[in-house]
Amino acid sequence: MDLPIDMQHQAMGYDRTATMFSPEGHLLQVDYAEKTTRLGSSSVGMVCSDGIFIVADKRITDRLIVPKSANKIYEIDSHVISSVAGIISDARVLVERAQVLAQQNRITYDSPIEPELVIKEISNIKQQFTQYGGARPFAVSMMIAGMNGNKPELYASDITGNYFSYTANAIGENDEKLKEKLREKYQSDLTIKKGLKLVIDIFKEIQGDKFDLDRFEVSYINKDELKIQKFEGSELENFAK
Amino acid sequence: MDLPIDMQHQAMGYDRTATMFSPEGHLLQVDYAEKTTRLGSSSVGMVCSDGIFIVADKRITDRLIVPKSANKIYEIDSHVISSVAGIISDARVLVERAQVLAQQNRITYDSPIEPELVIKEISNIKQQFTQYGGARPFAVSMMIAGMNGNKPELYASDITGNYFSYTANAIGENDEKLKEKLREKYQSDLTIKKGLKLVIDIFKEIQGDKFDLDRFEVSYINKDELKIQKFEGSELENFAK
Amino acid sequence: MDLPIDMQHQAMGYDRTATMFSPEGHLLQVDYAEKTTRLGSSSVGMVCSDGIFIVADKRITDRLIVPKSANKIYEIDSHVISSVAGIISDARVLVERAQVLAQQNRITYDSPIEPELVIKEISNIKQQFTQYGGARPFAVSMMIAGMNGNKPELYASDITGNYFSYTANAIGENDEKLKEKLREKYQSDLTIKKGLKLVIDIFKEIQGDKFDLDRFEVSYINKDELKIQKFEGSELENFAK
Amino acid sequence: MDLPIDMQHQAMGYDRTATMFSPEGHLLQVDYAEKTTRLGSSSVGMVCSDGIFIVADKRITDRLIVPKSANKIYEIDSHVISSVAGIISDARVLVERAQVLAQQNRITYDSPIEPELVIKEISNIKQQFTQYGGARPFAVSMMIAGMNGNKPELYASDITGNYFSYTANAIGENDEKLKEKLREKYQSDLTIKKGLKLVIDIFKEIQGDKFDLDRFEVSYINKDELKIQKFEGSELENFAK
Amino acid sequence: MDLPIDMQHQAMGYDRTATMFSPEGHLLQVDYAEKTTRLGSSSVGMVCSDGIFIVADKRITDRLIVPKSANKIYEIDSHVISSVAGIISDARVLVERAQVLAQQNRITYDSPIEPELVIKEISNIKQQFTQYGGARPFAVSMMIAGMNGNKPELYASDITGNYFSYTANAIGENDEKLKEKLREKYQSDLTIKKGLKLVIDIFKEIQGDKFDLDRFEVSYINKDELKIQKFEGSELENFAK
Amino acid sequence: MDLPIDMQHQAMGYDRTATMFSPEGHLLQVDYAEKTTRLGSSSVGMVCSDGIFIVADKRITDRLIVPKSANKIYEIDSHVISSVAGIISDARVLVERAQVLAQQNRITYDSPIEPELVIKEISNIKQQFTQYGGARPFAVSMMIAGMNGNKPELYASDITGNYFSYTANAIGENDEKLKEKLREKYQSDLTIKKGLKLVIDIFKEIQGDKFDLDRFEVSYINKDELKIQKFEGSELENFAK
Amino acid sequence: MDLPIDMQHQAMGYDRTATMFSPEGHLLQVDYAEKTTRLGSSSVGMVCSDGIFIVADKRITDRLIVPKSANKIYEIDSHVISSVAGIISDARVLVERAQVLAQQNRITYDSPIEPELVIKEISNIKQQFTQYGGARPFAVSMMIAGMNGNKPELYASDITGNYFSYTANAIGENDEKLKEKLREKYQSDLTIKKGLKLVIDIFKEIQGDKFDLDRFEVSYINKDELKIQKFEGSELENFAK
């Protein structure tokens, strides 16, 4: 029993179901699913003085794939967007749930849904899949960016269904490195334009030679226009200058 | 078989489900979940001569996170507040249940719910998740502080769903140390102001160099006003003097 | 295979579910749950010439806990009381079931429930949790003391749901020692007052230096008054003389 | 693999659920439950020329227990009695089912139920608990003695739900020894009085020094009176002479 | 891994549930249940020129058991009889199902059920218990003998629910030896009387010293009378001559 | 770990449930069930210029069994027949389902069902039993031969529920050898008469000394008559010449 | 523990259910099912300037099988076709679901379904079978080719339910080699005729000596005609020139 604690717990089987605590009080299957989200492609969201945006690295370069079909930024409603990291089909289930929720809100209350209600619903669903047996957790990190009235708000939720509100955040591959840079350089008075430039520069720095603007897509919502603007590939060159 | 009894029980698998007793009569999964709550951030509640309060260490210092979104003190109703330690998303499920319960009470009986009814409902739910298979226990310690008429009452419930009424109590990281200090220094004639000063001093003493008032939040209810007052970060400096 | 039979059965896994018989015909999970009840605090019930009482050792000395909230004697109806040993939250489920049953009896038959109906219902529930899979047994020993008309009756039920009627009985820590003393000294012509004195003396003898009258509570029902009288801590000094 | 076949089957796990056949075609969990019934206290039933009776050894000598509450002979209806061996709480479930069945028969057909219908229903329930997973078998041997019109009938059913009609039978501790004696000495022209004397003598012989008439109870139904007569403890002395 | 294939499969656990195929394509739990039926007492059925009969060895010699209650031949309807081998309580479930089916047929179609419909229904139920998990197979071989109009028909079904029509057949202990003799000596022009003599002689030959006519019972249906005739014990002496 | 890959997978347990893929992407329980079908008796179907037929080897020679009751060719409807290999009781479930389906088609559409609809339904049921847990696959290979209008069609489906249309096919024991011969000698202009002769000759060749025409049965449908003709045992001698 | 990581994970059992993450965050059962699809026969789809097509290698050469019944290209609706690789019976379930969906769309909206709605529905079903326990994933890769108005669209979905839109794609055996060639040679201005020639040439190159045009089938939809054209075997010779 001189194995490191991780391997001991693997050997003891504490990591076989999402509903079992390890002797240290961890849910190891949840930790493993968390790794899956880190295998996913990265995206960064930012609250700016004049709105909010998400930049996503689609990371797909197969020329047989129609680029738009590999988009990682989803429209939840005309004022809310989302990006995901992890198993794409898992994410689609959650995105579709969010879209339905937003539509129900419009029909029931005749008003746009608050972005936090979206992340809370998604997070509650995620929580259930870590507490009840018979299914595996959703292997998805999810960012929700949207307008609460004319206040831009950014949320992100992890595997367990914990969520926070962020000024800026990153999910997927290299998330920690990206957040480190954001902590360093984010200013609340950044405009969308300047923020986008900043994020693209951060990606350049972190990805080095592998950086390829063509793989990226951007969606932003301007406080005054209140509609989603989308750009991808070569259209992004203006933002990168 | 010369292993210590803990490791023997792990090797024998008595700690794999929350519905299995060890030969000593323990529910080991419940013990492990208890550890999870000790990994959570601390909060202290106190019954005072002029009301009741909870002080919570949010422990989050990531400047990308919007501080308010990391609050650990929840409003259950206009006269009841709650703090939690453990898995936040598990706690959210219970907090939302408590909020609904309080609203139902107002609608059904046209009067504010007694705080004990809230803790009892939460505790009953917790108990079920330690007795029935197919799900894991809620990894949450929960404090409920509120006014029963104009009598301040403080309750806390553990993983199993045991709960007691307290004059003062602590949950989360360092809970035992915090309670030791409270046992030593708590007086029933403390005012909210003096109680808060006492608790902040205790946190200072226990956390030492790591103490950072900016990470703390406070909610209190004054017997006479009967409404929740909230302060956090720099707003707390008055209380700390 | 020279292990003692207990350890053989543990190694063979006969003690992993409450629904498996060991080769000797035992339900080992039930035996383990039984141990849990022996870890609980003690209480003693007694049928007297002039009524019935329960004495309970709350065993809790944490001055942060409001003493009343740690009471171990529950009121089931105005003529029936109960004490429990084991997991308190498990017990609460059964106590609440008993309270509802008593109320239903009053509503349906317009008369106070017979104490035996209460213990039978509780015991039937317990039995089910030792026969059906998917849940663990209730780790609770339960005493029911009450008036059947003006006849005082005392019942106790174990984990399996076996129950008997007693003249005097003890559950929880030291139950066997307490019962040994009761067998020796119980007389059916004891009055409540003398019986209480006897039981407190027995506790003193068994607990020795650890005995602390302040931790005790008493509830009794006098045949003629037919209502529950409660005393605890210092109020008990009269009975102890 | 030089272990005896029993231990081989234990090591192979054929004895872990009631729904698994061993390679020899046995249901080992059922065999284990059978042992539980042999740990229970004994009772003997007998068909006589003038009626039918059951004699039961309550085996409980704890003076704190109210003797009547430890009775092992249950009244199913005014013309049917039953005794059990095994887990008492399991037995109570079956006895209550039998009582309901008897009442339903009276209501539906306005006539007393035939004793065989009672044993058949009980046995069918038992059978199901040995065929379907998710629960354990009822660890109960059960005797049913009653009048079919004015014909006395005695039945007994084992764990699997097999049942036969008997002229005389024994269940519980020492059942085989008791039956051996009954085979030797039973005569169909025995009266209740003589039969009782015979059975008490058999118990005396088998239990030797441990025999204590005070622990016994008797219920009989006389063909002509058609009502249940009960005696216990010292009341039995007449029968023992 | 030099174990014989049987022991290999046992060691590998292919024989633990009725819903698992061994690498050779066998259902081993079904094979084990088959053994259980061979432990049961024997019976022989025969189609004769003037009707049909079943002879059953009750094999029970306990003089405490009322012989009729140990009968192995059941009346399904006034024109259909059945004998079983294996677990008697399992068989009773199937027999009762068959009786209900026969009654339903009379009510729905106002005519006696065809014997094949009975065996098919029983066999379909058996098949389900070898294909679906959560329960064990019925450990019962079953013979159905009856009149289809005035044509005598004999059927037998095994554990899996396979069934065939037979001219003569045996189930239970020594079934193979009995069938061997039947293959040798059965003639389709045998009358019931001669057939019975033949079968009793076969039993005598196979059981040798253990043969005891008193343990046997016979039911037959004469083509012309179309009603069931029953004989047992000493009543059989005429047939044995 | 120098075991052959098959034994490795057995040791690793990939072959314990039908819902688990081996590392090579196989469903091993399905492969084992496939073996069961090869243990079954053989049958051959053929599409001819003037109709369609199935020849089946009943393989049963027990003279106690009524030959017709061992038939392996089932009538699904007046224009569709079926033969099976594997567990007969499993097959009966599917045959009965097919018969109901055909009747429903007649009632709903007032026309005979297309044979492909029959095989598709059967195959869909089979597929489900290889995808969902809690039950074992149907261990049955099934051939369906019938008329689609006046076009003869032959289908066969395996354990997984794959099915194809065939000009000629064999299932059960020796299926590969039979198909090898059919591939060699089948001509689409064979008449039923010539086709039958061919198939019987193939059986003779493959079974050698064991060949016994008496064990065989034939059903055919002539394009012009559109009704099923059945022959068995000695009636087949004309076809064999 | 010097085994390669794959074998370690196999030994640890991370690859036993589709709902368990490995410590690296993978779903190994899904990976194994993916291998099954690679064992299936290949097909290639392509979006062309004048429409869309799928070419499939049926790979079946058994002359007893009616070629059409082994087709791998399914008609979902008059404007949508599909090809599959993997377990054919699994695929049939999904194809039938797609056909129903397309019909429902026509009935509900009176218009042809968009091809993406088809792949999304199929993919959502697949996702569920990788997240919920009690069943295995669909071992099917699926291509959907169809017209969205007069825009040709090609989609493919993997085991997990991830899907993308493609200009050209391959599934089944040799999929990576086929895609490599397509990446090299695909041009968006290819006509159906030229595209087909290209794909057949690629198959020739990859399959070498094993190439046999007779095993292939083609379905295409011309933008202007909007109906499905099918060719197979020798009919394909024109396209191959």
CSV table of C-alpha atoms in Angstrom, one decimal, chain D:
chain,number,residue,atom,x,y,z
D,1,MET,CA,-10.3,-27.0,-4.5
D,2,ASP,CA,-10.3,-29.7,-1.8
D,3,LEU,CA,-12.8,-27.8,0.2
D,4,PRO,CA,-16.0,-29.6,1.2
D,5,ILE,CA,-18.8,-28.8,-1.3
D,6,ASP,CA,-20.5,-26.4,1.1
D,7,MET,CA,-17.5,-24.3,1.5
D,8,GLN,CA,-16.8,-24.5,-2.2
D,9,HIS,CA,-20.2,-23.1,-2.9
D,10,GLN,CA,-19.8,-20.4,-0.4
D,11,ALA,CA,-16.4,-19.4,-1.9
D,12,MET,CA,-18.0,-19.4,-5.4
D,13,GLY,CA,-20.8,-17.2,-4.2
D,14,TYR,CA,-23.8,-19.4,-5.0
D,15,ASP,CA,-25.2,-18.6,-1.6
D,16,ARG,CA,-25.4,-14.8,-2.0
D,17,THR,CA,-28.9,-14.4,-3.4
D,18,ALA,CA,-32.2,-16.3,-3.0
D,19,THR,CA,-32.6,-16.3,-6.8
D,20,MET,CA,-29.5,-18.3,-7.6
D,21,PHE,CA,-29.3,-22.1,-8.0
D,22,SER,CA,-26.2,-23.9,-6.9
D,23,PRO,CA,-24.7,-26.4,-9.3
D,24,GLU,CA,-26.5,-29.1,-7.3
D,25,GLY,CA,-29.8,-27.2,-7.9
D,26,HIS,CA,-30.2,-25.8,-4.4
D,27,LEU,CA,-31.3,-22.3,-3.3
D,28,LEU,CA,-28.7,-21.8,-0.6
D,29,GLN,CA,-30.1,-18.5,0.8
D,30,VAL,CA,-33.3,-20.3,1.4
D,31,ASP,CA,-31.4,-23.0,3.3
D,32,TYR,CA,-29.8,-20.3,5.4
D,33,ALA,CA,-33.2,-18.7,6.1
D,34,GLU,CA,-34.4,-22.1,7.1
D,35,LYS,CA,-31.7,-22.2,9.8
D,36,THR,CA,-33.1,-18.9,11.1
D,37,THR,CA,-36.4,-20.6,11.7
D,38,ARG,CA,-34.6,-23.4,13.6
D,39,LEU,CA,-33.1,-20.7,15.9
D,40,GLY,CA,-36.7,-19.7,16.8
D,41,SER,CA,-38.7,-21.1,19.7
D,42,SER,CA,-40.6,-24.3,19.2
D,43,SER,CA,-44.3,-25.0,18.9
D,44,VAL,CA,-46.3,-28.1,18.3
D,45,GLY,CA,-49.7,-28.5,16.8
D,46,MET,CA,-52.0,-31.5,16.9
D,47,VAL,CA,-55.3,-32.6,15.4
D,48,CYS,CA,-57.4,-34.4,18.1
D,49,SER,CA,-60.6,-36.4,18.1
D,50,ASP,CA,-62.4,-33.5,19.8
D,51,GLY,CA,-60.6,-30.5,18.2
D,52,ILE,CA,-57.1,-29.0,17.6
D,53,PHE,CA,-54.4,-27.3,19.6
D,54,ILE,CA,-51.1,-25.6,19.5
D,55,VAL,CA,-48.5,-25.6,22.3
D,56,ALA,CA,-45.8,-23.0,22.1
D,57,ASP,CA,-42.6,-22.5,24.1
D,58,LYS,CA,-42.3,-18.7,24.4
D,59,ARG,CA,-38.7,-19.3,25.6
D,60,ILE,CA,-38.5,-15.7,27.0
D,61,THR,CA,-37.7,-15.4,30.7
D,62,ASP,CA,-36.8,-11.8,30.9
D,63,ARG,CA,-39.0,-10.6,33.8
D,64,LEU,CA,-39.1,-7.1,32.3
D,65,ILE,CA,-41.1,-8.4,29.3
D,66,VAL,CA,-44.9,-8.6,29.8
D,67,PRO,CA,-45.5,-12.3,29.2
D,68,LYS,CA,-48.6,-11.9,27.0
D,69,SER,CA,-46.6,-9.7,24.6
D,70,ALA,CA,-44.2,-12.5,23.9
D,71,ASN,CA,-46.9,-14.9,22.9
D,72,LYS,CA,-46.1,-17.1,19.9
D,73,ILE,CA,-49.7,-18.2,19.2
D,74,TYR,CA,-51.7,-15.7,17.1
D,75,GLU,CA,-55.5,-15.6,16.5
D,76,ILE,CA,-56.1,-15.4,12.8
D,77,ASP,CA,-59.9,-15.6,13.1
D,78,SER,CA,-62.2,-16.9,15.8
D,79,HIS,CA,-61.7,-20.4,14.4
D,80,VAL,CA,-58.1,-20.3,13.2
D,81,ILE,CA,-54.9,-19.9,15.2
D,82,SER,CA,-51.2,-19.8,14.1
D,83,SER,CA,-47.8,-20.2,15.6
D,84,VAL,CA,-44.5,-19.2,14.0
D,85,ALA,CA,-40.8,-19.8,14.3
D,86,GLY,CA,-38.1,-17.5,12.9
D,87,ILE,CA,-37.9,-13.7,12.7
D,88,ILE,CA,-40.9,-12.4,14.7
D,89,SER,CA,-41.3,-9.2,12.7
D,90,ASP,CA,-41.3,-11.1,9.4
D,91,ALA,CA,-44.0,-13.4,10.9
D,92,ARG,CA,-46.1,-10.4,12.0
D,93,VAL,CA,-46.3,-9.3,8.4
D,94,LEU,CA,-47.7,-12.7,7.4
D,95,VAL,CA,-50.0,-13.0,10.4
D,96,GLU,CA,-51.5,-9.6,9.6
D,97,ARG,CA,-51.9,-10.6,6.0
D,98,ALA,CA,-53.7,-13.8,7.2
D,99,GLN,CA,-56.0,-11.8,9.5
D,100,VAL,CA,-57.0,-9.5,6.7
D,101,LEU,CA,-57.6,-12.5,4.4
D,102,ALA,CA,-59.9,-14.1,7.0
D,103,GLN,CA,-61.9,-10.9,7.4
D,104,GLN,CA,-62.2,-10.4,3.7
D,105,ASN,CA,-63.6,-14.0,3.4
D,106,ARG,CA,-66.2,-13.3,6.1
D,107,ILE,CA,-67.2,-10.1,4.3
D,108,THR,CA,-67.2,-11.5,0.8
D,109,TYR,CA,-68.7,-14.9,1.4
D,110,ASP,CA,-70.3,-14.4,4.9
D,111,SER,CA,-68.6,-17.5,6.1
D,112,PRO,CA,-65.5,-18.5,8.0
D,113,ILE,CA,-62.4,-19.0,5.8
D,114,GLU,CA,-61.1,-22.6,5.3
D,115,PRO,CA,-57.8,-22.9,7.0
D,116,GLU,CA,-56.1,-24.2,3.8
D,117,LEU,CA,-56.9,-20.9,2.0
D,118,VAL,CA,-54.9,-19.1,4.8
D,119,ILE,CA,-51.9,-21.3,4.5
D,120,LYS,CA,-52.0,-21.2,0.7
D,121,GLU,CA,-52.0,-17.4,0.6
D,122,ILE,CA,-49.2,-17.2,3.1
D,123,SER,CA,-47.2,-19.8,1.1
D,124,ASN,CA,-47.8,-18.1,-2.2
D,125,ILE,CA,-46.4,-14.9,-0.7
D,126,LYS,CA,-43.4,-16.8,0.7
D,127,GLN,CA,-42.8,-18.4,-2.7
D,128,GLN,CA,-42.6,-15.0,-4.4
D,129,PHE,CA,-39.9,-13.9,-2.0
D,130,THR,CA,-37.7,-16.8,-3.1
D,131,GLN,CA,-38.2,-16.3,-6.8
D,132,TYR,CA,-38.0,-12.5,-7.3
D,133,GLY,CA,-34.8,-10.5,-6.5
D,134,GLY,CA,-34.6,-7.3,-4.6
D,135,ALA,CA,-35.8,-8.7,-1.3
D,136,ARG,CA,-34.9,-11.5,1.0
D,137,PRO,CA,-37.2,-14.6,1.8
D,138,PHE,CA,-39.4,-14.5,4.8
D,139,ALA,CA,-37.5,-16.3,7.6
D,140,VAL,CA,-40.6,-17.9,9.0
D,141,SER,CA,-42.0,-21.3,9.5
D,142,MET,CA,-45.7,-21.1,10.1
D,143,MET,CA,-48.3,-23.4,11.5
D,144,ILE,CA,-52.0,-22.8,10.9
D,145,ALA,CA,-54.5,-24.7,13.0
D,146,GLY,CA,-58.2,-24.3,12.6
D,147,MET,CA,-61.7,-25.7,11.9
D,148,ASN,CA,-62.9,-26.4,8.5
D,149,GLY,CA,-66.6,-26.6,9.4
D,150,ASN,CA,-66.3,-29.0,12.3
D,151,LYS,CA,-63.2,-30.7,11.0
D,152,PRO,CA,-60.0,-29.8,12.7
D,153,GLU,CA,-57.1,-29.1,10.2
D,154,LEU,CA,-53.4,-28.4,10.8
D,155,TYR,CA,-51.0,-27.0,8.1
D,156,ALA,CA,-47.4,-25.9,8.1
D,157,SER,CA,-45.4,-24.1,5.5
D,158,ASP,CA,-41.6,-23.7,5.1
D,159,ILE,CA,-39.4,-20.9,3.7
D,160,THR,CA,-40.0,-21.8,0.1
D,161,GLY,CA,-43.7,-21.8,0.5
D,162,ASN,CA,-44.2,-25.6,0.4
D,163,TYR,CA,-47.0,-26.7,2.7
D,164,PHE,CA,-48.6,-29.9,3.8
D,165,SER,CA,-51.5,-30.9,6.0
D,166,TYR,CA,-50.5,-32.6,9.2
D,167,THR,CA,-52.0,-34.7,12.0
D,168,ALA,CA,-49.3,-33.3,14.3
D,169,ASN,CA,-46.3,-31.2,13.6
D,170,ALA,CA,-43.5,-29.2,15.2
D,171,ILE,CA,-41.6,-26.0,14.1
D,172,GLY,CA,-38.6,-24.1,15.4
D,173,GLU,CA,-35.8,-25.3,17.7
D,174,ASN,CA,-35.6,-29.1,18.0
D,175,ASP,CA,-38.3,-29.5,15.4
D,176,GLU,CA,-36.9,-32.8,14.2
D,177,LYS,CA,-36.6,-34.3,17.7
D,178,LEU,CA,-40.1,-33.2,18.4
D,179,LYS,CA,-41.5,-34.7,15.2
D,180,GLU,CA,-39.7,-37.9,15.9
D,181,LYS,CA,-41.5,-38.3,19.2
D,182,LEU,CA,-44.8,-37.3,17.6
D,183,ARG,CA,-44.4,-39.9,14.9
D,184,GLU,CA,-43.9,-42.5,17.6
D,185,LYS,CA,-46.7,-41.5,20.0
D,186,TYR,CA,-49.4,-39.7,18.0
D,187,GLN,CA,-52.7,-41.5,17.8
D,188,SER,CA,-55.6,-40.0,15.9
D,189,ASP,CA,-58.0,-40.8,18.8
D,190,LEU,CA,-56.2,-38.6,21.3
D,191,THR,CA,-58.4,-36.0,22.9
D,192,ILE,CA,-57.2,-32.4,23.3
D,193,LYS,CA,-56.5,-33.1,27.0
D,194,LYS,CA,-54.5,-36.2,26.3
D,195,GLY,CA,-52.7,-34.7,23.4
D,196,LEU,CA,-51.7,-31.7,25.4
D,197,LYS,CA,-50.4,-34.0,28.2
D,198,LEU,CA,-48.4,-35.9,25.6
D,199,VAL,CA,-46.9,-32.8,24.0
D,200,ILE,CA,-45.9,-31.3,27.3
D,201,ASP,CA,-44.3,-34.6,28.3
D,202,ILE,CA,-42.4,-34.6,25.0
D,203,PHE,CA,-41.1,-31.1,25.7
D,204,LYS,CA,-40.1,-32.2,29.2
D,205,GLU,CA,-38.2,-35.1,27.8
D,206,ILE,CA,-36.4,-33.1,25.1
D,207,GLN,CA,-35.6,-30.0,27.1
D,208,GLY,CA,-34.6,-31.9,30.3
D,209,ASP,CA,-33.5,-29.5,33.0
D,210,LYS,CA,-34.3,-26.4,30.9
D,211,PHE,CA,-38.0,-27.3,30.8
D,212,ASP,CA,-40.1,-24.6,32.5
D,213,LEU,CA,-43.8,-24.9,32.2
D,214,ASP,CA,-44.1,-21.1,32.9
D,215,ARG,CA,-42.6,-20.3,29.5
D,216,PHE,CA,-45.4,-22.2,27.6
D,217,GLU,CA,-48.7,-21.2,26.2
D,218,VAL,CA,-51.6,-23.2,24.7
D,219,SER,CA,-54.5,-22.4,22.5
D,220,TYR,CA,-57.1,-24.9,21.5
D,221,ILE,CA,-60.4,-25.1,19.7
D,222,ASN,CA,-62.9,-27.7,20.8
D,223,LYS,CA,-65.0,-29.1,17.9
D,224,ASP,CA,-68.2,-28.4,19.7
D,225,GLU,CA,-67.6,-25.0,21.2
D,226,LEU,CA,-65.8,-23.6,18.1
D,227,LYS,CA,-64.0,-20.9,20.0
D,228,ILE,CA,-60.4,-20.4,21.0
D,229,GLN,CA,-59.3,-21.2,24.5
D,230,LYS,CA,-56.0,-19.8,25.7
D,231,PHE,CA,-53.9,-20.7,28.7
D,232,GLU,CA,-50.4,-19.8,29.7
D,233,GLY,CA,-47.8,-20.2,32.4
D,234,SER,CA,-49.3,-21.6,35.7
D,235,GLU,CA,-52.7,-22.0,34.0
D,236,LEU,CA,-51.1,-25.0,32.2
D,237,GLU,CA,-50.5,-27.0,35.3
D,238,ASN,CA,-53.7,-28.9,34.9
D,239,PHE,CA,-52.7,-30.0,31.4
D,240,ALA,CA,-49.3,-31.2,32.5
D,241,LYS,CA,-50.6,-33.5,35.1
